[in-house]
PDB file of C-alpha atoms in Angstrom:
ATOM      1  CA  SER A1024      54.629  54.735  98.212  1.00  0.00           C
ATOM      2  CA  ARG A1025      53.870  58.473  98.389  1.00  0.00           C
ATOM      3  CA  GLY A1026      50.541  57.236  99.778  1.00  0.00           C
ATOM      4  CA  MET A1027      51.940  55.251 102.403  1.00  0.00           C
ATOM      5  CA  ILE A1028      54.317  58.059 103.482  1.00  0.00           C
ATOM      6  CA  GLN A1029      51.293  60.393 103.736  1.00  0.00           C
ATOM      7  CA  TYR A1030      49.280  57.722 105.807  1.00  0.00           C
ATOM      8  CA  VAL A1031      52.137  57.185 108.341  1.00  0.00           C
ATOM      9  CA  PHE A1032      52.622  61.136 108.631  1.00  0.00           C
ATOM     10  CA  LYS A1033      49.119  61.534 109.003  1.00  0.00           C
ATOM     11  CA  GLN A1034      48.849  58.733 111.708  1.00  0.00           C
ATOM     12  CA  PHE A1035      52.056  60.203 113.459  1.00  0.00           C
ATOM     13  CA  MET A1036      50.164  63.928 113.518  1.00  0.00           C
ATOM     14  CA  ASP A1037      47.041  62.436 114.884  1.00  0.00           C
ATOM     15  CA  SER A1038      48.866  60.662 117.795  1.00  0.00           C
ATOM     16  CA  LEU A1039      50.218  64.058 118.801  1.00  0.00           C
ATOM     17  CA  LYS A1040      46.966  65.522 119.034  1.00  0.00           C
ATOM     18  CA  VAL A1041      46.574  65.191 122.873  1.00  0.00           C
ATOM     19  CA  LYS A1042      44.625  68.312 123.272  1.00  0.00           C
ATOM     20  CA  LYS A1043      41.830  66.581 121.380  1.00  0.00           C
ATOM     21  CA  ARG A1044      41.424  64.197 124.195  1.00  0.00           C
ATOM     22  CA  GLU A1045      38.642  64.444 126.661  1.00  0.00           C
ATOM     23  CA  THR A1046      40.163  65.655 130.068  1.00  0.00           C
ATOM     24  CA  VAL A1047      36.963  65.145 132.134  1.00  0.00           C
ATOM     25  CA  GLY A1048      36.156  61.509 132.850  1.00  0.00           C
ATOM     26  CA  THR A1049      32.948  59.996 133.954  1.00  0.00           C
ATOM     27  CA  ILE A1050      32.480  58.807 137.346  1.00  0.00           C
ATOM     28  CA  VAL A1051      32.534  55.049 137.545  1.00  0.00           C
ATOM     29  CA  GLY A1052      32.142  54.456 141.199  1.00  0.00           C
ATOM     30  CA  ARG A1053      33.034  55.013 144.871  1.00  0.00           C
ATOM     31  CA  ASP A1054      34.429  53.053 147.662  1.00  0.00           C
ATOM     32  CA  PRO A1055      33.636  52.939 151.433  1.00  0.00           C
ATOM     33  CA  TYR A1056      36.924  55.160 152.093  1.00  0.00           C
ATOM     34  CA  GLY A1057      35.411  57.791 150.068  1.00  0.00           C
ATOM     35  CA  ASN A1058      37.620  57.552 146.962  1.00  0.00           C
ATOM     36  CA  ILE A1059      36.061  58.450 143.720  1.00  0.00           C
ATOM     37  CA  TYR A1060      36.995  56.391 140.472  1.00  0.00           C
ATOM     38  CA  TYR A1061      36.956  57.898 136.786  1.00  0.00           C
ATOM     39  CA  GLU A1062      37.645  56.529 133.164  1.00  0.00           C
ATOM     40  CA  LEU A1063      38.204  58.046 130.008  1.00  0.00           C
ATOM     41  CA  PRO A1064      37.247  55.625 127.315  1.00  0.00           C
ATOM     42  CA  ALA A1065      39.836  54.492 124.806  1.00  0.00           C
ATOM     43  CA  GLN A1066      40.287  56.736 121.644  1.00  0.00           C
ATOM     44  CA  PRO A1067      42.289  54.715 119.088  1.00  0.00           C
ATOM     45  CA  GLN A1068      42.298  57.468 116.455  1.00  0.00           C
ATOM     46  CA  LEU A1069      44.228  59.583 119.037  1.00  0.00           C
ATOM     47  CA  GLY A1070      46.409  56.738 119.817  1.00  0.00           C
ATOM     48  CA  LYS A1071      45.011  55.801 122.971  1.00  0.00           C
ATOM     49  CA  ARG A1072      44.210  51.870 122.922  1.00  0.00           C
ATOM     50  CA  ARG A1073      43.102  51.635 126.481  1.00  0.00           C
ATOM     51  CA  PRO A1074      40.903  53.471 128.748  1.00  0.00           C
ATOM     52  CA  THR A1075      42.656  56.031 131.052  1.00  0.00           C
ATOM     53  CA  ARG A1076      41.426  55.067 134.732  1.00  0.00           C
ATOM     54  CA  TRP A1077      42.235  57.071 137.917  1.00  0.00           C
ATOM     55  CA  TYR A1078      40.959  58.147 141.447  1.00  0.00           C
ATOM     56  CA  ASN A1079      40.563  60.961 143.610  1.00  0.00           C
ATOM     57  CA  THR A1080      41.481  60.377 147.131  1.00  0.00           C
ATOM     58  CA  ALA A1081      39.027  61.403 149.957  1.00  0.00           C
ATOM     59  CA  ASP A1082      41.651  63.109 152.148  1.00  0.00           C
ATOM     60  CA  THR A1083      43.796  65.029 149.608  1.00  0.00           C
ATOM     61  CA  ASN A1084      41.125  65.096 146.653  1.00  0.00           C
ATOM     62  CA  LYS A1085      44.070  64.968 144.423  1.00  0.00           C
ATOM     63  CA  ALA A1086      44.005  62.843 141.322  1.00  0.00           C
ATOM     64  CA  ASP A1087      46.364  60.082 140.902  1.00  0.00           C
ATOM     65  CA  VAL A1088      46.467  58.420 137.361  1.00  0.00           C
ATOM     66  CA  LEU A1089      47.956  55.123 138.491  1.00  0.00           C
ATOM     67  CA  ASP A1090      51.665  55.213 137.972  1.00  0.00           C
ATOM     68  CA  LYS A1091      51.844  58.825 136.717  1.00  0.00           C
ATOM     69  CA  ASP A1092      51.680  60.783 139.777  1.00  0.00           C
ATOM     70  CA  ARG A1093      53.334  58.563 142.441  1.00  0.00           C
ATOM     71  CA  TRP A1094      52.723  60.738 145.521  1.00  0.00           C
ATOM     72  CA  ALA A1095      49.221  61.657 145.189  1.00  0.00           C
ATOM     73  CA  GLY A1096      47.406  58.892 146.800  1.00  0.00           C
ATOM     74  CA  PHE A1097      50.037  56.395 147.761  1.00  0.00           C
ATOM     75  CA  ASP A1098      48.698  56.302 151.616  1.00  0.00           C
ATOM     76  CA  SER A1099      45.013  56.150 150.785  1.00  0.00           C
ATOM     77  CA  ASP A1100      43.204  52.985 151.562  1.00  0.00           C
ATOM     78  CA  LEU A1101      42.251  51.441 148.237  1.00  0.00           C
ATOM     79  CA  PRO A1102      40.193  48.119 147.981  1.00  0.00           C
ATOM     80  CA  SER A1103      41.706  45.513 146.000  1.00  0.00           C
ATOM     81  CA  GLU A1104      39.063  45.189 143.819  1.00  0.00           C
ATOM     82  CA  TRP A1105      39.413  48.779 142.796  1.00  0.00           C
ATOM     83  CA  GLU A1106      43.113  48.663 142.402  1.00  0.00           C
ATOM     84  CA  SER A1107      42.631  45.700 139.893  1.00  0.00           C
ATOM     85  CA  TRP A1108      40.121  47.700 137.943  1.00  0.00           C
ATOM     86  CA  LEU A1109      42.614  50.604 137.983  1.00  0.00           C
ATOM     87  CA  ARG A1110      45.550  48.532 136.706  1.00  0.00           C
ATOM     88  CA  HIS A1111      43.256  46.994 133.792  1.00  0.00           C
ATOM     89  CA  ARG A1112      43.368  43.543 135.413  1.00  0.00           C
ATOM     90  CA  ARG A1113      39.534  43.440 135.153  1.00  0.00           C
ATOM     91  CA  THR A1114      37.519  45.168 132.662  1.00  0.00           C
ATOM     92  CA  GLU A1115      34.368  45.968 134.633  1.00  0.00           C
ATOM     93  CA  PRO A1116      34.516  48.008 137.683  1.00  0.00           C
ATOM     94  CA  PRO A1117      33.542  46.130 141.035  1.00  0.00           C
ATOM     95  CA  THR A1118      30.001  46.247 142.690  1.00  0.00           C
ATOM     96  CA  ASP A1119      29.656  47.653 146.079  1.00  0.00           C
ATOM     97  CA  ASP A1120      28.691  44.001 147.140  1.00  0.00           C
ATOM     98  CA  GLU A1121      31.955  42.802 146.081  1.00  0.00           C
ATOM     99  CA  VAL A1122      33.968  45.295 147.713  1.00  0.00           C
ATOM    100  CA  MET A1123      31.736  44.945 151.086  1.00  0.00           C
ATOM    101  CA  LYS A1124      31.998  41.205 151.140  1.00  0.00           C
ATOM    102  CA  SER A1125      35.886  41.556 150.589  1.00  0.00           C
ATOM    103  CA  LEU A1126      36.267  44.048 153.389  1.00  0.00           C
ATOM    104  CA  ALA A1127      33.989  41.871 155.652  1.00  0.00           C
ATOM    105  CA  ILE A1128      36.432  38.959 154.856  1.00  0.00           C
ATOM    106  CA  GLY A1129      39.319  41.058 156.023  1.00  0.00           C
ATOM    107  CA  GLU A1130      37.788  42.018 159.349  1.00  0.00           C
ATOM    108  CA  MET A1131      37.077  38.417 160.043  1.00  0.00           C
ATOM    109  CA  LYS A1132      40.538  37.512 159.216  1.00  0.00           C
ATOM    110  CA  LYS A1133      41.755  40.286 161.603  1.00  0.00           C
ATOM    111  CA  VAL A1134      39.659  38.952 164.325  1.00  0.00           C
ATOM    112  CA  ASN A1135      40.583  35.407 164.003  1.00  0.00           C
ATOM    113  CA  ALA A1136      44.309  36.551 163.672  1.00  0.00           C
ATOM    114  CA  ALA A1137      43.853  38.320 167.102  1.00  0.00           C
ATOM    115  CA  LYS A1138      42.467  35.295 168.783  1.00  0.00           C
ATOM    116  CA  LEU A1139      45.191  33.146 167.545  1.00  0.00           C
ATOM    117  CA  GLU A1140      47.763  35.527 168.633  1.00  0.00           C
ATOM    118  CA  MET A1141      46.327  35.989 172.248  1.00  0.00           C
ATOM    119  CA  LYS A1142      46.062  31.872 172.492  1.00  0.00           C
ATOM    120  CA  ARG A1143      49.973  31.913 171.330  1.00  0.00           C
ATOM    121  CA  LEU A1144      50.771  34.489 173.990  1.00  0.00           C
ATOM    122  CA  GLN A1145      48.986  32.499 176.711  1.00  0.00           C
ATOM    123  CA  GLU A1146      50.718  29.293 175.714  1.00  0.00           C
ATOM    124  CA  LEU A1147      54.107  31.264 176.157  1.00  0.00           C
ATOM    125  CA  GLU A1148      53.129  32.619 179.360  1.00  0.00           C
ATOM    126  CA  ALA A1149      52.142  29.230 180.588  1.00  0.00           C
ATOM    127  CA  GLN A1150      55.541  27.932 179.842  1.00  0.00           C
ATOM    128  CA  GLY A1151      57.118  30.876 181.421  1.00  0.00           C
ATOM    129  CA  LEU A1152      58.553  32.489 178.243  1.00  0.00           C
ATOM    130  CA  ASP A1153      58.935  36.081 177.552  1.00  0.00           C
ATOM    131  CA  THR A1154      55.990  37.300 175.494  1.00  0.00           C
ATOM    132  CA  GLY A1155      57.321  40.851 174.902  1.00  0.00           C
ATOM    133  CA  PRO A1156      58.603  42.185 171.643  1.00  0.00           C
ATOM    134  CA  PRO A1157      62.016  40.774 170.652  1.00  0.00           C
ATOM    135  CA  LYS A1158      65.174  42.468 171.750  1.00  0.00           C
ATOM    136  CA  PRO A1159      67.074  44.193 168.897  1.00  0.00           C
ATOM    137  CA  GLN A1160      70.105  42.003 167.631  1.00  0.00           C
ATOM    138  CA  ASP A1161      73.665  43.300 167.350  1.00  0.00           C
ATOM    139  CA  HIS A1162      73.578  43.481 163.672  1.00  0.00           C
ATOM    140  CA  GLU A1163      70.243  45.594 163.944  1.00  0.00           C
ATOM    141  CA  LYS A1164      71.705  48.253 166.601  1.00  0.00           C
ATOM    142  CA  THR A1165      72.027  51.710 164.845  1.00  0.00           C
ATOM    143  CA  PRO A1166      75.720  52.549 164.482  1.00  0.00           C
ATOM    144  CA  TYR A1167      75.075  56.237 164.578  1.00  0.00           C
ATOM    145  CA  PRO A1168      73.924  58.530 167.542  1.00  0.00           C
ATOM    146  CA  LYS A1169      70.188  59.800 167.498  1.00  0.00           C
ATOM    147  CA  TYR A1170      69.793  63.626 168.736  1.00  0.00           C
ATOM    148  CA  LYS A1171      66.276  64.740 169.651  1.00  0.00           C
ATOM    149  CA  GLU A1172      66.784  68.149 167.940  1.00  0.00           C
ATOM    150  CA  PHE A1173      67.254  66.259 164.368  1.00  0.00           C
ATOM    151  CA  GLU A1174      64.820  64.373 162.510  1.00  0.00           C
ATOM    152  CA  VAL A1175      65.069  60.934 162.066  1.00  0.00           C
ATOM    153  CA  MET A1176      62.677  61.000 159.004  1.00  0.00           C
ATOM    154  CA  PRO A1177      61.547  63.950 157.139  1.00  0.00           C
ATOM    155  CA  GLY A1178      59.172  65.839 158.894  1.00  0.00           C
ATOM    156  CA  GLU A1179      58.959  63.407 161.918  1.00  0.00           C
ATOM    157  CA  HIS A1180      60.800  63.826 165.214  1.00  0.00           C
ATOM    158  CA  GLU A1181      62.035  61.150 167.309  1.00  0.00           C
ATOM    159  CA  TYR A1182      60.803  62.764 170.456  1.00  0.00           C
ATOM    160  CA  GLN A1183      57.234  63.311 169.301  1.00  0.00           C
ATOM    161  CA  GLU A1184      56.506  59.761 170.528  1.00  0.00           C
ATOM    162  CA  LYS A1185      54.259  59.138 167.533  1.00  0.00           C
ATOM    163  CA  ASP A1186      53.776  55.636 166.468  1.00  0.00           C
ATOM    164  CA  ARG A1187      54.059  55.132 162.868  1.00  0.00           C
ATOM    165  CA  TRP A1188      52.540  51.895 162.625  1.00  0.00           C
ATOM    166  CA  GLU A1189      49.409  52.410 164.598  1.00  0.00           C
ATOM    167  CA  LYS A1190      47.186  52.565 161.367  1.00  0.00           C
ATOM    168  CA  PHE A1191      48.687  48.954 160.615  1.00  0.00           C
ATOM    169  CA  ARG A1192      47.959  47.407 163.903  1.00  0.00           C
ATOM    170  CA  ASN A1193      45.205  44.921 164.146  1.00  0.00           C
ATOM    171  CA  PRO A1194      42.304  46.699 166.155  1.00  0.00           C
ATOM    172  CA  TYR A1195      41.103  43.655 167.436  1.00  0.00           C
ATOM    173  CA  MET A1196      44.369  42.602 169.326  1.00  0.00           C
ATOM    174  CA  GLU A1197      44.546  43.455 172.994  1.00  0.00           C
ATOM    175  CA  ASP A1198      47.398  45.382 174.353  1.00  0.00           C
ATOM    176  CA  VAL A1199      50.238  43.204 175.367  1.00  0.00           C
ATOM    177  CA  LYS A1200      52.452  43.842 178.423  1.00  0.00           C
ATOM    178  CA  LYS A1201      55.693  44.922 177.390  1.00  0.00           C
TER     179      LYS A1201
END
């Protein structure tokens, strides 16, 4: 029983030796957005059963170990193949061909969606219906007044006329009369 206690104590102390773990990962790959992906191999003797994976964003060059620093790269573009690798859903990192094929399919879907939307708008115009954006309903109206000198969202002012959704709009969609 004494040997068992020593074994458990040794394993516990070894798991606390975080300083022994490598801190510089190997570069596994890059994506078309400029993100760089890293990996540290698993070290079971130090209590790390899975490899540690993270990426540096191209904009901020700030490391984000997924689910550790929630604000490091939350708004960076991240291909789904790389995200699945970061979350350990796939063991091997994606190839450039896989990522480029997926991005090409995404662009094709945007083009097709824009064509369908334009066709739908033309049909509505032919019927004489309003094609503008929907009017706010009563339950959607804000109960509080908005003042130009106060921020609506931290760091954003209403009067700046900045379109928050500009990045997410379909680039193939023609501007619709409002």
